[in-house]
Amino acid sequence: MSSPNDRAVLNMILNPLMPTEAASGDAVIPEDNKVCHEGFEESRKLEMEGIGMAEQGDIEGALKLFSDAVDKCPVNPSVYNNRAQALRLSGRTDDALDDLDKAIELSAGNGKSACQSYVQRAMVKRLQGKNDEARDDFEKASELGSSFAKMQLVAMNPYAAMCNKMLSEVMGKLQRGEDTDKPSPGRAG
């Protein structure tokens, strides 16, 4: 069994361009601001039921519960984020983006709901080929503490990708007992 320090060192070796707090896994994403609305508790209950339903594969049932939760508390950013995920899974990308925008707006760009919404929106934007917009959202999520967003930013950096490839080649040679000073076959040295 490895210690947190061992894992941090290994992460720093395997992800040398990753900021150290992400490599250590110590980043803490702040909680959402408290929602003061009379329907919040019932909305939260419906949201949890919707998450359970989605995990069981009933996306349409989950969407109904998430929409009921929005009706009970239209200022709860978390439910918009979760409904967006279900909308994405059902192929309704534009509706999902609307919900992600709403979650970010309601959260004022802070807390777990905003962080998750930025990551989710960035992934949609990346799939749409809007890499600059995706990078902006990954940066915002990264600032909120998302190590996944930080890894995506590194992956989107062509220089980081090249460095990671070279590091992987060196590590592979070391594992096979090969000389690391000689170029790989097919590569000029």
PDB file of C-alpha atoms in Angstrom:
ATOM      1  CA  MET A   1       0.000   0.000   0.000  1.00  0.00           C
ATOM      2  CA  SER A   2       1.380   3.429  -0.906  1.00  0.00           C
ATOM      3  CA  SER A   3       1.286   6.557   1.196  1.00  0.00           C
ATOM      4  CA  PRO A   4      -0.174   9.869  -0.038  1.00  0.00           C
ATOM      5  CA  ASN A   5       3.390  11.117  -0.402  1.00  0.00           C
ATOM      6  CA  ASP A   6       4.341   8.090  -2.538  1.00  0.00           C
ATOM      7  CA  ARG A   7       1.339   8.724  -4.785  1.00  0.00           C
ATOM      8  CA  ALA A   8       2.243  12.422  -5.057  1.00  0.00           C
ATOM      9  CA  VAL A   9       5.820  11.592  -6.081  1.00  0.00           C
ATOM     10  CA  LEU A  10       4.605   9.051  -8.641  1.00  0.00           C
ATOM     11  CA  ASN A  11       2.093  11.561 -10.028  1.00  0.00           C
ATOM     12  CA  MET A  12       4.829  14.172 -10.344  1.00  0.00           C
ATOM     13  CA  ILE A  13       6.991  11.691 -12.293  1.00  0.00           C
ATOM     14  CA  LEU A  14       4.164  10.598 -14.592  1.00  0.00           C
ATOM     15  CA  ASN A  15       2.683  14.102 -14.956  1.00  0.00           C
ATOM     16  CA  PRO A  16       5.701  16.410 -14.776  1.00  0.00           C
ATOM     17  CA  LEU A  17       3.857  19.418 -16.176  1.00  0.00           C
ATOM     18  CA  MET A  18       0.984  19.147 -13.699  1.00  0.00           C
ATOM     19  CA  PRO A  19       0.916  21.761 -10.919  1.00  0.00           C
ATOM     20  CA  THR A  20       2.139  20.192  -7.682  1.00  0.00           C
ATOM     21  CA  GLU A  21      -1.128  20.591  -5.762  1.00  0.00           C
ATOM     22  CA  ALA A  22      -2.894  18.602  -8.475  1.00  0.00           C
ATOM     23  CA  ALA A  23      -0.200  15.938  -8.425  1.00  0.00           C
ATOM     24  CA  SER A  24      -0.541  15.545  -4.676  1.00  0.00           C
ATOM     25  CA  GLY A  25      -4.325  15.333  -4.875  1.00  0.00           C
ATOM     26  CA  ASP A  26      -4.611  17.890  -2.078  1.00  0.00           C
ATOM     27  CA  ALA A  27      -6.741  20.395  -4.000  1.00  0.00           C
ATOM     28  CA  VAL A  28     -10.059  20.981  -2.251  1.00  0.00           C
ATOM     29  CA  ILE A  29     -13.024  22.196  -4.242  1.00  0.00           C
ATOM     30  CA  PRO A  30     -15.049  24.679  -2.180  1.00  0.00           C
ATOM     31  CA  GLU A  31     -18.618  23.800  -1.224  1.00  0.00           C
ATOM     32  CA  ASP A  32     -21.518  25.558  -2.939  1.00  0.00           C
ATOM     33  CA  ASN A  33     -22.920  28.641  -1.281  1.00  0.00           C
ATOM     34  CA  LYS A  34     -25.921  27.895   0.906  1.00  0.00           C
ATOM     35  CA  VAL A  35     -29.171  28.091  -1.029  1.00  0.00           C
ATOM     36  CA  CYS A  36     -31.858  29.978   0.880  1.00  0.00           C
ATOM     37  CA  HIS A  37     -35.136  28.972  -0.712  1.00  0.00           C
ATOM     38  CA  GLU A  38     -38.205  27.361   0.826  1.00  0.00           C
ATOM     39  CA  GLY A  39     -38.204  24.498  -1.684  1.00  0.00           C
ATOM     40  CA  PHE A  40     -34.496  23.677  -1.400  1.00  0.00           C
ATOM     41  CA  GLU A  41     -34.785  20.596   0.845  1.00  0.00           C
ATOM     42  CA  GLU A  42     -37.456  18.982  -1.320  1.00  0.00           C
ATOM     43  CA  SER A  43     -35.507  19.926  -4.459  1.00  0.00           C
ATOM     44  CA  ARG A  44     -32.392  18.286  -3.026  1.00  0.00           C
ATOM     45  CA  LYS A  45     -34.352  15.120  -2.193  1.00  0.00           C
ATOM     46  CA  LEU A  46     -35.735  14.912  -5.750  1.00  0.00           C
ATOM     47  CA  GLU A  47     -32.252  15.570  -7.131  1.00  0.00           C
ATOM     48  CA  MET A  48     -30.781  12.663  -5.137  1.00  0.00           C
ATOM     49  CA  GLU A  49     -33.561  10.376  -6.375  1.00  0.00           C
ATOM     50  CA  GLY A  50     -32.825  11.544  -9.928  1.00  0.00           C
ATOM     51  CA  ILE A  51     -29.134  10.748  -9.527  1.00  0.00           C
ATOM     52  CA  GLY A  52     -30.030   7.246  -8.319  1.00  0.00           C
ATOM     53  CA  MET A  53     -32.378   6.753 -11.239  1.00  0.00           C
ATOM     54  CA  ALA A  54     -29.719   7.930 -13.713  1.00  0.00           C
ATOM     55  CA  GLU A  55     -27.172   5.548 -12.178  1.00  0.00           C
ATOM     56  CA  GLN A  56     -29.659   2.713 -12.778  1.00  0.00           C
ATOM     57  CA  GLY A  57     -29.893   3.737 -16.448  1.00  0.00           C
ATOM     58  CA  ASP A  58     -33.330   5.398 -16.380  1.00  0.00           C
ATOM     59  CA  ILE A  59     -32.286   8.726 -17.919  1.00  0.00           C
ATOM     60  CA  GLU A  60     -35.822   9.817 -18.830  1.00  0.00           C
ATOM     61  CA  GLY A  61     -37.038   9.138 -15.295  1.00  0.00           C
ATOM     62  CA  ALA A  62     -34.053  11.036 -13.926  1.00  0.00           C
ATOM     63  CA  LEU A  63     -34.801  13.986 -16.213  1.00  0.00           C
ATOM     64  CA  LYS A  64     -38.363  14.136 -14.865  1.00  0.00           C
ATOM     65  CA  LEU A  65     -37.115  14.166 -11.267  1.00  0.00           C
ATOM     66  CA  PHE A  66     -34.480  16.800 -12.044  1.00  0.00           C
ATOM     67  CA  SER A  67     -37.111  19.000 -13.712  1.00  0.00           C
ATOM     68  CA  ASP A  68     -39.401  18.564 -10.687  1.00  0.00           C
ATOM     69  CA  ALA A  69     -36.451  19.563  -8.489  1.00  0.00           C
ATOM     70  CA  VAL A  70     -35.921  22.713 -10.587  1.00  0.00           C
ATOM     71  CA  ASP A  71     -39.622  23.542 -10.194  1.00  0.00           C
ATOM     72  CA  LYS A  72     -39.325  23.203  -6.395  1.00  0.00           C
ATOM     73  CA  CYS A  73     -36.168  25.358  -6.198  1.00  0.00           C
ATOM     74  CA  PRO A  74     -35.208  27.213  -9.378  1.00  0.00           C
ATOM     75  CA  VAL A  75     -32.127  28.746  -7.677  1.00  0.00           C
ATOM     76  CA  ASN A  76     -30.354  25.442  -6.877  1.00  0.00           C
ATOM     77  CA  PRO A  77     -27.282  25.281  -9.187  1.00  0.00           C
ATOM     78  CA  SER A  78     -26.547  21.635  -8.398  1.00  0.00           C
ATOM     79  CA  VAL A  79     -29.769  20.347  -9.933  1.00  0.00           C
ATOM     80  CA  TYR A  80     -29.091  22.209 -13.190  1.00  0.00           C
ATOM     81  CA  ASN A  81     -25.638  20.616 -13.370  1.00  0.00           C
ATOM     82  CA  ASN A  82     -27.054  17.128 -12.787  1.00  0.00           C
ATOM     83  CA  ARG A  83     -29.920  17.635 -15.233  1.00  0.00           C
ATOM     84  CA  ALA A  84     -27.356  18.802 -17.817  1.00  0.00           C
ATOM     85  CA  GLN A  85     -25.512  15.514 -17.501  1.00  0.00           C
ATOM     86  CA  ALA A  86     -28.727  13.562 -18.070  1.00  0.00           C
ATOM     87  CA  LEU A  87     -29.594  15.811 -21.012  1.00  0.00           C
ATOM     88  CA  ARG A  88     -26.171  15.153 -22.533  1.00  0.00           C
ATOM     89  CA  LEU A  89     -26.646  11.415 -22.112  1.00  0.00           C
ATOM     90  CA  SER A  90     -29.985  11.651 -23.910  1.00  0.00           C
ATOM     91  CA  GLY A  91     -28.381  13.535 -26.820  1.00  0.00           C
ATOM     92  CA  ARG A  92     -29.863  16.945 -26.000  1.00  0.00           C
ATOM     93  CA  THR A  93     -26.590  18.862 -26.032  1.00  0.00           C
ATOM     94  CA  ASP A  94     -28.035  22.359 -26.541  1.00  0.00           C
ATOM     95  CA  ASP A  95     -30.411  21.933 -23.595  1.00  0.00           C
ATOM     96  CA  ALA A  96     -27.503  20.601 -21.526  1.00  0.00           C
ATOM     97  CA  LEU A  97     -25.420  23.677 -22.364  1.00  0.00           C
ATOM     98  CA  ASP A  98     -28.319  25.932 -21.303  1.00  0.00           C
ATOM     99  CA  ASP A  99     -28.488  24.144 -17.938  1.00  0.00           C
ATOM    100  CA  LEU A 100     -24.716  24.351 -17.482  1.00  0.00           C
ATOM    101  CA  ASP A 101     -24.812  28.087 -18.170  1.00  0.00           C
ATOM    102  CA  LYS A 102     -27.626  28.421 -15.600  1.00  0.00           C
ATOM    103  CA  ALA A 103     -25.722  26.406 -12.975  1.00  0.00           C
ATOM    104  CA  ILE A 104     -22.656  28.614 -13.432  1.00  0.00           C
ATOM    105  CA  GLU A 105     -24.787  31.763 -13.262  1.00  0.00           C
ATOM    106  CA  LEU A 106     -26.623  30.659 -10.084  1.00  0.00           C
ATOM    107  CA  SER A 107     -23.405  29.590  -8.378  1.00  0.00           C
ATOM    108  CA  ALA A 108     -21.704  32.856  -9.344  1.00  0.00           C
ATOM    109  CA  GLY A 109     -18.898  30.676 -10.754  1.00  0.00           C
ATOM    110  CA  ASN A 110     -17.934  29.309  -7.318  1.00  0.00           C
ATOM    111  CA  GLY A 111     -18.246  25.985  -5.526  1.00  0.00           C
ATOM    112  CA  LYS A 112     -18.614  22.359  -6.560  1.00  0.00           C
ATOM    113  CA  SER A 113     -21.580  22.921  -8.860  1.00  0.00           C
ATOM    114  CA  ALA A 114     -19.711  25.598 -10.816  1.00  0.00           C
ATOM    115  CA  CYS A 115     -16.578  23.466 -10.966  1.00  0.00           C
ATOM    116  CA  GLN A 116     -18.479  20.441 -12.271  1.00  0.00           C
ATOM    117  CA  SER A 117     -20.442  22.608 -14.706  1.00  0.00           C
ATOM    118  CA  TYR A 118     -17.278  24.193 -16.100  1.00  0.00           C
ATOM    119  CA  VAL A 119     -15.742  20.735 -16.625  1.00  0.00           C
ATOM    120  CA  GLN A 120     -18.884  19.369 -18.227  1.00  0.00           C
ATOM    121  CA  ARG A 121     -19.287  22.412 -20.486  1.00  0.00           C
ATOM    122  CA  ALA A 122     -15.600  22.247 -21.456  1.00  0.00           C
ATOM    123  CA  MET A 123     -15.974  18.613 -22.481  1.00  0.00           C
ATOM    124  CA  VAL A 124     -18.986  19.439 -24.665  1.00  0.00           C
ATOM    125  CA  LYS A 125     -17.126  22.375 -26.218  1.00  0.00           C
ATOM    126  CA  ARG A 126     -14.108  20.174 -26.880  1.00  0.00           C
ATOM    127  CA  LEU A 127     -16.294  17.596 -28.629  1.00  0.00           C
ATOM    128  CA  GLN A 128     -17.724  20.425 -30.709  1.00  0.00           C
ATOM    129  CA  GLY A 129     -14.187  21.404 -31.751  1.00  0.00           C
ATOM    130  CA  LYS A 130     -14.338  24.679 -29.788  1.00  0.00           C
ATOM    131  CA  ASN A 131     -10.985  24.131 -28.102  1.00  0.00           C
ATOM    132  CA  ASP A 132     -10.415  27.755 -27.047  1.00  0.00           C
ATOM    133  CA  GLU A 133     -13.774  27.843 -25.253  1.00  0.00           C
ATOM    134  CA  ALA A 134     -13.068  24.424 -23.735  1.00  0.00           C
ATOM    135  CA  ARG A 135      -9.657  25.600 -22.516  1.00  0.00           C
ATOM    136  CA  ASP A 136     -11.262  28.666 -20.865  1.00  0.00           C
ATOM    137  CA  ASP A 137     -13.729  26.473 -18.972  1.00  0.00           C
ATOM    138  CA  PHE A 138     -11.047  23.953 -17.978  1.00  0.00           C
ATOM    139  CA  GLU A 139      -8.978  26.869 -16.638  1.00  0.00           C
ATOM    140  CA  LYS A 140     -11.913  28.093 -14.535  1.00  0.00           C
ATOM    141  CA  ALA A 141     -12.537  24.589 -13.189  1.00  0.00           C
ATOM    142  CA  SER A 142      -8.826  24.212 -12.518  1.00  0.00           C
ATOM    143  CA  GLU A 143      -8.816  27.438 -10.497  1.00  0.00           C
ATOM    144  CA  LEU A 144     -11.673  25.981  -8.427  1.00  0.00           C
ATOM    145  CA  GLY A 145      -9.552  22.896  -7.685  1.00  0.00           C
ATOM    146  CA  SER A 146     -10.453  20.301 -10.331  1.00  0.00           C
ATOM    147  CA  SER A 147      -7.450  18.045 -10.903  1.00  0.00           C
ATOM    148  CA  PHE A 148      -9.275  16.525 -13.906  1.00  0.00           C
ATOM    149  CA  ALA A 149      -9.457  19.990 -15.502  1.00  0.00           C
ATOM    150  CA  LYS A 150      -5.762  20.504 -14.804  1.00  0.00           C
ATOM    151  CA  MET A 151      -4.944  17.220 -16.533  1.00  0.00           C
ATOM    152  CA  GLN A 152      -7.100  18.209 -19.509  1.00  0.00           C
ATOM    153  CA  LEU A 153      -5.236  21.515 -19.805  1.00  0.00           C
ATOM    154  CA  VAL A 154      -1.952  19.630 -19.864  1.00  0.00           C
ATOM    155  CA  ALA A 155      -3.331  17.197 -22.452  1.00  0.00           C
ATOM    156  CA  MET A 156      -4.475  20.100 -24.647  1.00  0.00           C
ATOM    157  CA  ASN A 157      -0.979  21.614 -24.570  1.00  0.00           C
ATOM    158  CA  PRO A 158       0.959  20.239 -27.568  1.00  0.00           C
ATOM    159  CA  TYR A 159       4.325  20.770 -25.847  1.00  0.00           C
ATOM    160  CA  ALA A 160       3.151  18.872 -22.789  1.00  0.00           C
ATOM    161  CA  ALA A 161       1.926  16.034 -25.003  1.00  0.00           C
ATOM    162  CA  MET A 162       5.325  15.869 -26.678  1.00  0.00           C
ATOM    163  CA  CYS A 163       7.130  15.866 -23.310  1.00  0.00           C
ATOM    164  CA  ASN A 164       4.820  13.164 -21.946  1.00  0.00           C
ATOM    165  CA  LYS A 165       5.451  11.027 -25.036  1.00  0.00           C
ATOM    166  CA  MET A 166       9.213  11.372 -24.655  1.00  0.00           C
ATOM    167  CA  LEU A 167       8.992  10.598 -20.940  1.00  0.00           C
ATOM    168  CA  SER A 168       6.885   7.509 -21.687  1.00  0.00           C
ATOM    169  CA  GLU A 169       9.486   6.320 -24.199  1.00  0.00           C
ATOM    170  CA  VAL A 170      12.296   6.761 -21.667  1.00  0.00           C
ATOM    171  CA  MET A 171      10.313   4.973 -18.933  1.00  0.00           C
ATOM    172  CA  GLY A 172       9.541   2.123 -21.359  1.00  0.00           C
ATOM    173  CA  LYS A 173      13.218   1.766 -22.258  1.00  0.00           C
ATOM    174  CA  LEU A 174      14.184   1.739 -18.591  1.00  0.00           C
ATOM    175  CA  GLN A 175      11.618  -0.972 -17.854  1.00  0.00           C
ATOM    176  CA  ARG A 176      12.950  -3.067 -20.765  1.00  0.00           C
ATOM    177  CA  GLY A 177      16.560  -2.455 -19.697  1.00  0.00           C
ATOM    178  CA  GLU A 178      17.428  -0.608 -22.910  1.00  0.00           C
ATOM    179  CA  ASP A 179      19.923   2.231 -23.290  1.00  0.00           C
ATOM    180  CA  THR A 180      18.087   5.548 -22.938  1.00  0.00           C
ATOM    181  CA  ASP A 181      20.805   7.462 -24.815  1.00  0.00           C
ATOM    182  CA  LYS A 182      20.029   5.768 -28.140  1.00  0.00           C
ATOM    183  CA  PRO A 183      17.113   7.064 -30.248  1.00  0.00           C
ATOM    184  CA  SER A 184      14.077   4.855 -30.783  1.00  0.00           C
ATOM    185  CA  PRO A 185      13.940   2.929 -34.076  1.00  0.00           C
ATOM    186  CA  GLY A 186      12.573   5.129 -36.836  1.00  0.00           C
ATOM    187  CA  ARG A 187      13.620   8.364 -35.104  1.00  0.00           C
ATOM    188  CA  ALA A 188      16.586  10.511 -35.958  1.00  0.00           C
ATOM    189  CA  GLY A 189      18.946  11.062 -33.089  1.00  0.00           C
TER     190      GLY A 189
END
